[in-house]
PDB file of C-alpha atoms in Angstrom:
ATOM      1  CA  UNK A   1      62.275 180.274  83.951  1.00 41.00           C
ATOM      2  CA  UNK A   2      64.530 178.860  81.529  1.00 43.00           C
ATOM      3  CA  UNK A   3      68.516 179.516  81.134  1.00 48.00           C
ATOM      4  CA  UNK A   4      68.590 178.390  77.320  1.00 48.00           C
ATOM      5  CA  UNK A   5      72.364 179.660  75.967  1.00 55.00           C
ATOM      6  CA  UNK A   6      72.849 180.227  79.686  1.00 59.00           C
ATOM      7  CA  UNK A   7      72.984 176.644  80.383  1.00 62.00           C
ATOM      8  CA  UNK A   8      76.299 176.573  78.226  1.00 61.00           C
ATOM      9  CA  UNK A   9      78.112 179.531  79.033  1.00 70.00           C
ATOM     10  CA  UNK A  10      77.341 179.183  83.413  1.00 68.00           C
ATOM     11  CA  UNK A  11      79.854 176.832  84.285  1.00 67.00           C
ATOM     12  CA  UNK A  12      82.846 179.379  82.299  1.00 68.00           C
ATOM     13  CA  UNK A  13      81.389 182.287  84.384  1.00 71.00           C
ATOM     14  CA  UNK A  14      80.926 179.989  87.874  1.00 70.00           C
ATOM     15  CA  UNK A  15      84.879 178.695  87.770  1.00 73.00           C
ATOM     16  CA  UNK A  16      85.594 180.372  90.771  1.00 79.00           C
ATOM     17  CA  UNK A  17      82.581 179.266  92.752  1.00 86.00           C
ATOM     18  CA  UNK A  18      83.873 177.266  96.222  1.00 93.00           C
ATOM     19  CA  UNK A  19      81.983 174.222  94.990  1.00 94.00           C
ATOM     20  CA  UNK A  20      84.072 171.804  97.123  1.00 95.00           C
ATOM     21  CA  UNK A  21      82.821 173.980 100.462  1.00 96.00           C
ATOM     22  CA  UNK A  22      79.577 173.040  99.571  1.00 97.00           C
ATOM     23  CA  UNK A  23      80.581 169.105  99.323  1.00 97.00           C
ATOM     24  CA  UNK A  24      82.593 169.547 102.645  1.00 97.00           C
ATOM     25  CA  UNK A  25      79.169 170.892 104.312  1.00 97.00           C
ATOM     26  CA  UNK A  26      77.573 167.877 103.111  1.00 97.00           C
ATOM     27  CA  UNK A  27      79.936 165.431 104.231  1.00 97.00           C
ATOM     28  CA  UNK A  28      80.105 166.785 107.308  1.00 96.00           C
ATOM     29  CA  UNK A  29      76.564 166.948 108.344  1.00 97.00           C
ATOM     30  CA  UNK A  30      76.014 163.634 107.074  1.00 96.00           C
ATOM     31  CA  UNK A  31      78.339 162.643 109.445  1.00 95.00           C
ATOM     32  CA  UNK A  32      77.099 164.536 112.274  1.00 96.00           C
ATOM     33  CA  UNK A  33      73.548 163.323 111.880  1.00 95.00           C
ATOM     34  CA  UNK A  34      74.246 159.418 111.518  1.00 90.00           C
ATOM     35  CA  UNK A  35      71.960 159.459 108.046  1.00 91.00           C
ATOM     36  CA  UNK A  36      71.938 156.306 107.630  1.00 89.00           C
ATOM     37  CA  UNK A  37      72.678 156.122 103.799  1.00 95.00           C
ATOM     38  CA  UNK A  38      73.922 157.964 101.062  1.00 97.00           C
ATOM     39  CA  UNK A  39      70.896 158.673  98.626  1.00 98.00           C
ATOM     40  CA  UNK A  40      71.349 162.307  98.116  1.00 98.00           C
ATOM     41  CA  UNK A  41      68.939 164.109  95.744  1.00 98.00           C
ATOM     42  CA  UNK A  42      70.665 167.229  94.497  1.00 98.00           C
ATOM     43  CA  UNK A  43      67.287 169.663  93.953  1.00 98.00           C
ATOM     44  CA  UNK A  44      68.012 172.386  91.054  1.00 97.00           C
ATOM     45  CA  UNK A  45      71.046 170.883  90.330  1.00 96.00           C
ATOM     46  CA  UNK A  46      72.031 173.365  87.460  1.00 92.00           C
ATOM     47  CA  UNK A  47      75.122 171.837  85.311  1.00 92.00           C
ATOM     48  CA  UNK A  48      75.511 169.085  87.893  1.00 95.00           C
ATOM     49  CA  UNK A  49      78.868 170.565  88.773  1.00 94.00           C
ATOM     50  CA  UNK A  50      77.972 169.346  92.750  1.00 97.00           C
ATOM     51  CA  UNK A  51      76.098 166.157  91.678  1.00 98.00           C
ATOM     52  CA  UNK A  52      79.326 165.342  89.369  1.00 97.00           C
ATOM     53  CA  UNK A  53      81.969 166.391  92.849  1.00 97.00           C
ATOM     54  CA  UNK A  54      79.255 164.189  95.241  1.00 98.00           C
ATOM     55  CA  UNK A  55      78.415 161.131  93.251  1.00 98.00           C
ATOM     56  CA  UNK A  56      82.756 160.844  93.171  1.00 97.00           C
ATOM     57  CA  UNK A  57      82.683 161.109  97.089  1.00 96.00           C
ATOM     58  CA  UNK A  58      80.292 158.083  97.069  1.00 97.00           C
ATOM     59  CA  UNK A  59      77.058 159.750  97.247  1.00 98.00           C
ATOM     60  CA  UNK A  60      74.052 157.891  95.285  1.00 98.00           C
ATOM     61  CA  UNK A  61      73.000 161.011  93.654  1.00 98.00           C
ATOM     62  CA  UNK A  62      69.695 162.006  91.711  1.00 98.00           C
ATOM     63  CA  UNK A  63      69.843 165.286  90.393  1.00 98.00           C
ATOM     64  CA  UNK A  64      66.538 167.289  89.362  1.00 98.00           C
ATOM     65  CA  UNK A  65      66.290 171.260  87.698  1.00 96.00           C
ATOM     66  CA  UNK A  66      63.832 172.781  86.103  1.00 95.00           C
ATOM     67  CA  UNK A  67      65.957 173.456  82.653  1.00 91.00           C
ATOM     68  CA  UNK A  68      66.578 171.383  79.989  1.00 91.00           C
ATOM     69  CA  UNK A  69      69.710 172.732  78.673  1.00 88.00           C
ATOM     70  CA  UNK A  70      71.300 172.577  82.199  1.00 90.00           C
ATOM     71  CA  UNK A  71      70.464 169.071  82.280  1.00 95.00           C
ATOM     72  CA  UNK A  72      72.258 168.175  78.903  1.00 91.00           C
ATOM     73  CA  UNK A  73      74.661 169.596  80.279  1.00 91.00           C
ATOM     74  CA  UNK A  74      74.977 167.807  83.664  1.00 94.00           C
ATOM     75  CA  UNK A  75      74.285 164.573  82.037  1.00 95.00           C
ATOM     76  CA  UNK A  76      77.436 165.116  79.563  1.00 92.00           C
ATOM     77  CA  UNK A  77      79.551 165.609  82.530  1.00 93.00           C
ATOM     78  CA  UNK A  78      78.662 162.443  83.893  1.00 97.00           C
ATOM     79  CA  UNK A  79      79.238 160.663  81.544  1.00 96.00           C
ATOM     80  CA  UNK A  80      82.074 161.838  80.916  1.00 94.00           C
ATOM     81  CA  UNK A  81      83.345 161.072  84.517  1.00 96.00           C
ATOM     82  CA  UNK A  82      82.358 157.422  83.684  1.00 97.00           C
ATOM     83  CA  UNK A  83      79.050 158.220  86.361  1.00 97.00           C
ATOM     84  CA  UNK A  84      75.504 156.963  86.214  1.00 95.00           C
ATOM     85  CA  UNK A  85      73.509 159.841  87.744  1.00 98.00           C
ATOM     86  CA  UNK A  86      70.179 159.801  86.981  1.00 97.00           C
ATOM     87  CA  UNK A  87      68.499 163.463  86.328  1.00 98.00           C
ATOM     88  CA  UNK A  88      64.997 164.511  85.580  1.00 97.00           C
ATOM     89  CA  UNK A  89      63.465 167.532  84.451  1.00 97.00           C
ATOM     90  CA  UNK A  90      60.841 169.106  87.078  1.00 97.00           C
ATOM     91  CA  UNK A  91      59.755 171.818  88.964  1.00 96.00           C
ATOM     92  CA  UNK A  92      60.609 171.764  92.892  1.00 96.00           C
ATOM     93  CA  UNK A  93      57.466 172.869  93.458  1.00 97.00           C
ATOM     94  CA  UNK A  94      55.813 170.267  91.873  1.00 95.00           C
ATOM     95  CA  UNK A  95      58.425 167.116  92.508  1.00 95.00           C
ATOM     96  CA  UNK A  96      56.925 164.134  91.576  1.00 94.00           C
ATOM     97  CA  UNK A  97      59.253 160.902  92.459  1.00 95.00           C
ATOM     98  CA  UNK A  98      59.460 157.594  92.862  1.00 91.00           C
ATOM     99  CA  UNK A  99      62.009 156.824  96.028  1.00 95.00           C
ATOM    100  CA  UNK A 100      62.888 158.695  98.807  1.00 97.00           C
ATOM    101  CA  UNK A 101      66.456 159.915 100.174  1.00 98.00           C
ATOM    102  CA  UNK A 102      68.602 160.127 103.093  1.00 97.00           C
ATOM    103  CA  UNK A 103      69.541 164.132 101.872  1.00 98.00           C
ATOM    104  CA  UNK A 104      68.096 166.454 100.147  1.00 98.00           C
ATOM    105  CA  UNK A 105      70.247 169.348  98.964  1.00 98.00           C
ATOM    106  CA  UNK A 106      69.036 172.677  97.352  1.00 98.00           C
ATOM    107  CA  UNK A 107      72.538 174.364  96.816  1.00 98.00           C
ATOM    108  CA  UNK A 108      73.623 177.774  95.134  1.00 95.00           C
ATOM    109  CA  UNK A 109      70.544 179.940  96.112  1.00 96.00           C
ATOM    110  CA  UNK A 110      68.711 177.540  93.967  1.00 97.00           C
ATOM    111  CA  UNK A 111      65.481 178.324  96.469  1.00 98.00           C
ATOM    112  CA  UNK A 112      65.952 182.038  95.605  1.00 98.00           C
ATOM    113  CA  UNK A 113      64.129 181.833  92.420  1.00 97.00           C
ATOM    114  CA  UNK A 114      60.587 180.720  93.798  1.00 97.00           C
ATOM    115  CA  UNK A 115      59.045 184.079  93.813  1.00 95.00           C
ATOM    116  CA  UNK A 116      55.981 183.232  96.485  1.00 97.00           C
ATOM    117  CA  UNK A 117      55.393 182.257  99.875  1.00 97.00           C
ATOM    118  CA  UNK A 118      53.432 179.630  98.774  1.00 98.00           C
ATOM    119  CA  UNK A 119      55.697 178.261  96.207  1.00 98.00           C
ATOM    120  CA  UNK A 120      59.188 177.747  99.320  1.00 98.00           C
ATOM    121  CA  UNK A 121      56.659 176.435 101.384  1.00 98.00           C
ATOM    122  CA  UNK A 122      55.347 173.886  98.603  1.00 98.00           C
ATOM    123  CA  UNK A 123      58.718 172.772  98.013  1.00 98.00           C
ATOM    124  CA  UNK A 124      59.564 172.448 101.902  1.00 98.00           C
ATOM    125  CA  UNK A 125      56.375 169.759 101.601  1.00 98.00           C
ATOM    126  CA  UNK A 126      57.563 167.963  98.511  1.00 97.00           C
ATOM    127  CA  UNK A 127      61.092 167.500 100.049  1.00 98.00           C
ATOM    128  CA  UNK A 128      59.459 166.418 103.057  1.00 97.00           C
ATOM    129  CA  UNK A 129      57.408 163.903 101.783  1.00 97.00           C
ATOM    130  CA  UNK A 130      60.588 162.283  99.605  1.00 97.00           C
ATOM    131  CA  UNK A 131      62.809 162.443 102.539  1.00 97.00           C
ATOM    132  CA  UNK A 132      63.442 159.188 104.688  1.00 96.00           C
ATOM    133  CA  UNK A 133      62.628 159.071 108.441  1.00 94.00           C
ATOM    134  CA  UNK A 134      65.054 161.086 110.068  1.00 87.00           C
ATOM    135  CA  UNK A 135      66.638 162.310 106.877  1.00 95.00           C
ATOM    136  CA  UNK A 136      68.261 165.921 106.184  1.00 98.00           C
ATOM    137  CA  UNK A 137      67.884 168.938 104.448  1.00 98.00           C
ATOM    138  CA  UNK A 138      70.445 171.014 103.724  1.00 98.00           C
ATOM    139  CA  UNK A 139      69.776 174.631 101.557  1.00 98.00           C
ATOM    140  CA  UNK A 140      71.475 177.998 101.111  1.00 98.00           C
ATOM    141  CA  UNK A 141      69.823 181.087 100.634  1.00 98.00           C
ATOM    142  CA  UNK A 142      70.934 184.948  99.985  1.00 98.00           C
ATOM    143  CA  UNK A 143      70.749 187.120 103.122  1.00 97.00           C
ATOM    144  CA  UNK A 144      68.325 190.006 103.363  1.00 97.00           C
ATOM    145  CA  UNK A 145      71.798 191.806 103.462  1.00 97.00           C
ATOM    146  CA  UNK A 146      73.092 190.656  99.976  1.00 97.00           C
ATOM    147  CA  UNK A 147      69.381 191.070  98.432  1.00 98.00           C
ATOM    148  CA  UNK A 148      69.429 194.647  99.206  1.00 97.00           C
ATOM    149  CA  UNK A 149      72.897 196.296  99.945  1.00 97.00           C
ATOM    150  CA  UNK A 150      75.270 194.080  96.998  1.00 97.00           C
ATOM    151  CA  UNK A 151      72.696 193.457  94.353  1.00 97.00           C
ATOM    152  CA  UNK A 152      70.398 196.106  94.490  1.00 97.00           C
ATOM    153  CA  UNK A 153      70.730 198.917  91.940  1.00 96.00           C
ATOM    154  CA  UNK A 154      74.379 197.802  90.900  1.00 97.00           C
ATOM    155  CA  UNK A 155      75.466 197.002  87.755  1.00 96.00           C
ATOM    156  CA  UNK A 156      78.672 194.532  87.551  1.00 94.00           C
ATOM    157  CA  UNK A 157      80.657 193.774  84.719  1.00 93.00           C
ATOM    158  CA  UNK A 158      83.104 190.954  83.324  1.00 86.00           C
ATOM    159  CA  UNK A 159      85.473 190.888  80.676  1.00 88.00           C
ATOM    160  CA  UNK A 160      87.457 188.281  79.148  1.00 83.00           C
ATOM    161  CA  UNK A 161      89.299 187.288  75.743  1.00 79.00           C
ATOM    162  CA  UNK A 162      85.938 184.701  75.040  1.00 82.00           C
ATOM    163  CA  UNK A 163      83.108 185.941  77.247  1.00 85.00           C
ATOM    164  CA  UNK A 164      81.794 189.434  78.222  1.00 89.00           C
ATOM    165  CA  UNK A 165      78.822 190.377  80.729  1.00 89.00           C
ATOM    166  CA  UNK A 166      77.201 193.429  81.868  1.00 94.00           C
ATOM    167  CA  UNK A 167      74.646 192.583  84.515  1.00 93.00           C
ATOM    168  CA  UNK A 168      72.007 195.236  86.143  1.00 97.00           C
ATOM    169  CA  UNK A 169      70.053 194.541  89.269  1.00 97.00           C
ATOM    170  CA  UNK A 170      67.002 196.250  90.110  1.00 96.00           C
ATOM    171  CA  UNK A 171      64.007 196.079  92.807  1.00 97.00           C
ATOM    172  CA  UNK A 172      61.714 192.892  91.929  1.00 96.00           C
ATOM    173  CA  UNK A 173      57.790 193.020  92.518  1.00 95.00           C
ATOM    174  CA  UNK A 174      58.205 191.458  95.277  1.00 96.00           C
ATOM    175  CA  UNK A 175      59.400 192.701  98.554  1.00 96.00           C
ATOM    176  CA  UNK A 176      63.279 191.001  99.113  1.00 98.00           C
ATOM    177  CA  UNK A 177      63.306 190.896  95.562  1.00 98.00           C
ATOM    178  CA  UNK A 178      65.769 191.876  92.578  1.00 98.00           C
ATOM    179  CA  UNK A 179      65.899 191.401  89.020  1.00 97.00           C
ATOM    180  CA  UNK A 180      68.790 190.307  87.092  1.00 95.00           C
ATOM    181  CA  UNK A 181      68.922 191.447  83.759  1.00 95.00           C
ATOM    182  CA  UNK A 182      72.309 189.858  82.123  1.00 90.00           C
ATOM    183  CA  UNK A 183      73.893 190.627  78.407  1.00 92.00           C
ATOM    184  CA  UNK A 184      76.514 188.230  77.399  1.00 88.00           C
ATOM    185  CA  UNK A 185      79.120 188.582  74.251  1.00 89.00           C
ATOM    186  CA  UNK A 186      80.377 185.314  73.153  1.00 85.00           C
ATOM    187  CA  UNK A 187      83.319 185.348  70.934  1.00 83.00           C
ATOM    188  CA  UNK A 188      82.519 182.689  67.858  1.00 83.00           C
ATOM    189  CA  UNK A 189      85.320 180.609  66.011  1.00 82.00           C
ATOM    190  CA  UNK A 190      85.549 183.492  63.357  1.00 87.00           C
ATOM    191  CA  UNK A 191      86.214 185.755  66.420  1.00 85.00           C
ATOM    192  CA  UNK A 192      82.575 187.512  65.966  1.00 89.00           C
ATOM    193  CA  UNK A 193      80.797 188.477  69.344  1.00 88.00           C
ATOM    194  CA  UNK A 194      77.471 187.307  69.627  1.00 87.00           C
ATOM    195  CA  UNK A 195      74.583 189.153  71.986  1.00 90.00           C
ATOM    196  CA  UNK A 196      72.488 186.860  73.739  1.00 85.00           C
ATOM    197  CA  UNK A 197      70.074 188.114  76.546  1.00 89.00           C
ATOM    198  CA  UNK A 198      69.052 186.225  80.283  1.00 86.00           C
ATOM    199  CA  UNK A 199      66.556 187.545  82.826  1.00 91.00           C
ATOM    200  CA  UNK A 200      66.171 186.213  86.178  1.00 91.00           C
ATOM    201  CA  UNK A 201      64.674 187.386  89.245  1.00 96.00           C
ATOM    202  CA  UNK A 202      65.711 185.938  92.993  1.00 97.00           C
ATOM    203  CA  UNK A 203      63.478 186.570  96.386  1.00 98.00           C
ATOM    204  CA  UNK A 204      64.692 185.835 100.041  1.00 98.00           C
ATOM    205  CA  UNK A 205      63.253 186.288 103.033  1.00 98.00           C
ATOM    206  CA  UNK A 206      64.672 186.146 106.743  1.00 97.00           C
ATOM    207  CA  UNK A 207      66.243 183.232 108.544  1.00 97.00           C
ATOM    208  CA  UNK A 208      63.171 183.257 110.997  1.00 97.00           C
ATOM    209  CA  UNK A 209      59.991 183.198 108.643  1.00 98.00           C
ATOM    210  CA  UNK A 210      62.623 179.946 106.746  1.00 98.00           C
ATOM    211  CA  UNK A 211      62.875 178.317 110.072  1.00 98.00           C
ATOM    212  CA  UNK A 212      59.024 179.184 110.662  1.00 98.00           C
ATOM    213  CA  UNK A 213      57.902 177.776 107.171  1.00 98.00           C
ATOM    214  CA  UNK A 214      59.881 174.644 107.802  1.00 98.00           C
ATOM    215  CA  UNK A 215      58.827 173.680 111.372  1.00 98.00           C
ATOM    216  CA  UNK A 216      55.066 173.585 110.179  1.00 98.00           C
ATOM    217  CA  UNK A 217      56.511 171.071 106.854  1.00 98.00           C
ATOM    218  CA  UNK A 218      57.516 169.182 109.274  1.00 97.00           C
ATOM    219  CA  UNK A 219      60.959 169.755 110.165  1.00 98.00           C
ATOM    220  CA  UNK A 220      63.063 170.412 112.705  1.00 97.00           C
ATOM    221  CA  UNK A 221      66.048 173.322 112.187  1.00 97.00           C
ATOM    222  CA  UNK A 222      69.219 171.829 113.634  1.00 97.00           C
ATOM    223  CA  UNK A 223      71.555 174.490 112.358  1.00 96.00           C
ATOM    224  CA  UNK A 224      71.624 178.278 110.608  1.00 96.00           C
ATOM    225  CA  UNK A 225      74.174 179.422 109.639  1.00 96.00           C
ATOM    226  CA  UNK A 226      76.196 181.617 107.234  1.00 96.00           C
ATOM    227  CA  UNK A 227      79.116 181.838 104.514  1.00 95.00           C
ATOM    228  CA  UNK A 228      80.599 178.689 104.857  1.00 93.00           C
ATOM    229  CA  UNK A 229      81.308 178.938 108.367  1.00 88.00           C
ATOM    230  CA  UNK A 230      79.395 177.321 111.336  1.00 79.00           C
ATOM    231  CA  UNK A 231      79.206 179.798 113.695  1.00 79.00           C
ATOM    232  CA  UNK A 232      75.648 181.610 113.566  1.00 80.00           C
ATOM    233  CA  UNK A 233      74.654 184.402 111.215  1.00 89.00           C
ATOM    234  CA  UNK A 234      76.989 187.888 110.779  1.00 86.00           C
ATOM    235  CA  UNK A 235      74.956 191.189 109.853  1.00 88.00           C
ATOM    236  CA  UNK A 236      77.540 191.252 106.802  1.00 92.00           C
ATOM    237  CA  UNK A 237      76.703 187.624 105.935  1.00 95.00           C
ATOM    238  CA  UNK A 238      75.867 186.559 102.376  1.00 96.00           C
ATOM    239  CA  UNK A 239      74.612 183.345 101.819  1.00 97.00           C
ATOM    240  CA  UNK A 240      72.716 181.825 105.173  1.00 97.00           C
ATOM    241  CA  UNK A 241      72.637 178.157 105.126  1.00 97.00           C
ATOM    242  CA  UNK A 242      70.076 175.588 107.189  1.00 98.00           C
ATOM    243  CA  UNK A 243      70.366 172.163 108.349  1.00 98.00           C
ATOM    244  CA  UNK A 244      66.796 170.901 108.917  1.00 98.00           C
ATOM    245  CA  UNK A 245      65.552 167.104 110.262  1.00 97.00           C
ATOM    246  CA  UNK A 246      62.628 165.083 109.056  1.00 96.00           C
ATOM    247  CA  UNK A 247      60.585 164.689 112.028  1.00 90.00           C
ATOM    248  CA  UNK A 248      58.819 160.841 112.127  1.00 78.00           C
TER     249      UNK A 248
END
C-alpha cells in the first residue's frame, strides 16, 4: 500500500493525535526496563511526527515505512528541526538492516495494516532479530472492540475551510478486518477543490493470539495494556498496547 497525496495532507488531518502520550510511554518503559541505550528504531514511521518528538528527547532514532512520500516528508521535518535521522524505505515484513537497537517501536496501529497471520508474525521475527539482548518492543494495535463496533459500517466526515473528508468503513476479507475507503477535497490557491481518492484496509486480532505469536519470536510480554493508561485492558478499550522483552 501506498499513501501518495496522502502522505501530504496526514499530518493536517492527525493535529489532534496525543503524539506526546506515545513519547511519554516510551520514556517511561525505557526507564523501567534499564535498556541500556537509546537506539530506537521507529518501524512505519509515517511523517516522522514521533521520530521528529523522540530524536529531540535524545533518542538515536532510525525511522523505516513502507511509503515514499511519507518519507519525504519525515525527512523535511528533520531537517528542518536541525536533526540527522536516518530513514529508509522498506517493508516490515521484509526489514533488512545493518545494526541493531535497544527499542523498537511500531506506533499508531502501524501493525494493523499487515493483512496475514504470517505477515505480524514475520515482522515479530525481523524485529527480533534487529533487537539487542534484552532490548524492547513496544506496539499499539486497534482492539477487536474498535475493529468492529466504531469502524465498522460507519461513515465519518470532516469539514474544514482547506480540507474535506468523507470516509466509509466496511467488512475486509479478512475476519477482524475493515476497509477504509477515504475521499478528500483539497482547496487549491485559486480556491478550486480537488478530489483525490485513498484506500486502506486494517486487521487486528486479540491480545492473546499477539502475546501467543510473540512468545514463539522470541519474546517475552511484560505488559498489555490499553488507551494510554497502564492498568490492563477495558471491554470499551481502543487501542491495546504491548511491552515485549528480547529473550537472550
Amino acid at each position: 500500500m501506498t499513501y501518495g497525496k496522502f502522505a501530504y495532507l496526514y499530518d493536517n488531518l492527525m493535529k489532534d493525535v496525543p503524539y506526546d502520550s506515545w513519547v511519554k510511554i516510551v520514556n517511561e518503559k525505557w526507564e523501567a526496563y534499564n535498556c541500556q541505550g537509546k537506539k530506537l528504531l521507529d518501524l512505519a514511521c509515517g511523517t516522522g511526527e514521533l521520530s521528529v518528538r523522540l530524536a529531540e528527547g535524545g533518542f538515536q532514532v532510525t525511522g523505516v515505512d513502507l511509503s515514499v512520500d511519507m518519507l519525504t516528508v519525515a525527512q523535511m521535518k528533520a531537517e528542518n528541526k536541525g536533526l540527522q535521522i536516518p530513514f529508509y524505505q522498506q517493508n516490515m515484513v521484509e526489514l533488512e538492516l545493518v545494526e541493531h537497537f535497544d527499542i523498537v517501536g511500531v506506533f499508531c496501529d502501524s501493525l494493523n495494516y499487515l493483512q496475514t497471520e504470517e505477515e505480524v508474525i514475520e515482522t515479530f521475527d525481523n524485529i527480533h532479530r534487529f533487537l539487542k539482548d534484552d532490548g524492547i518492543l513496544i506496539f499499539d494495535v486497534h482492539s477487536v472492540h474498535k475493529i468492529m463496533n466504531v469502524f465498522m459500517n460507519e461513515t465519518f466526515t470532516y469539514d474544514d475551510e482547506e480540507i474535506c473528508y468523507i470516509w466509509n468503513c466496511f467488512q475486509g476479507d479478512y475476519p477482524l478486518s475493515v476497509e477504509h475507503e477515504l475521499t478528500f477535497f483539497v482547496q487549491d490557491d485559486t480556491g478550486k477543490y480537488d478530489r483525490y481518492d485513498e484506500f486502506h484496509s486494517q486487521r487486528t486480532f486479540s491480545p492473546e493470539i499477539y502475546v501467543n505469536w510473540l512468545d514463539s519470536s522470541g519474546f517475552e510480554v511484560v505488559e498489555v495494556f490499553s488507551d494510554f493508561i497502564d492498568e490492563g485492558i477495558s471491554s470499551e478499550a481502543e487501542r491495546i498496547f504491548f511491552v515485549a522483552r528480547k529473550r537472550i
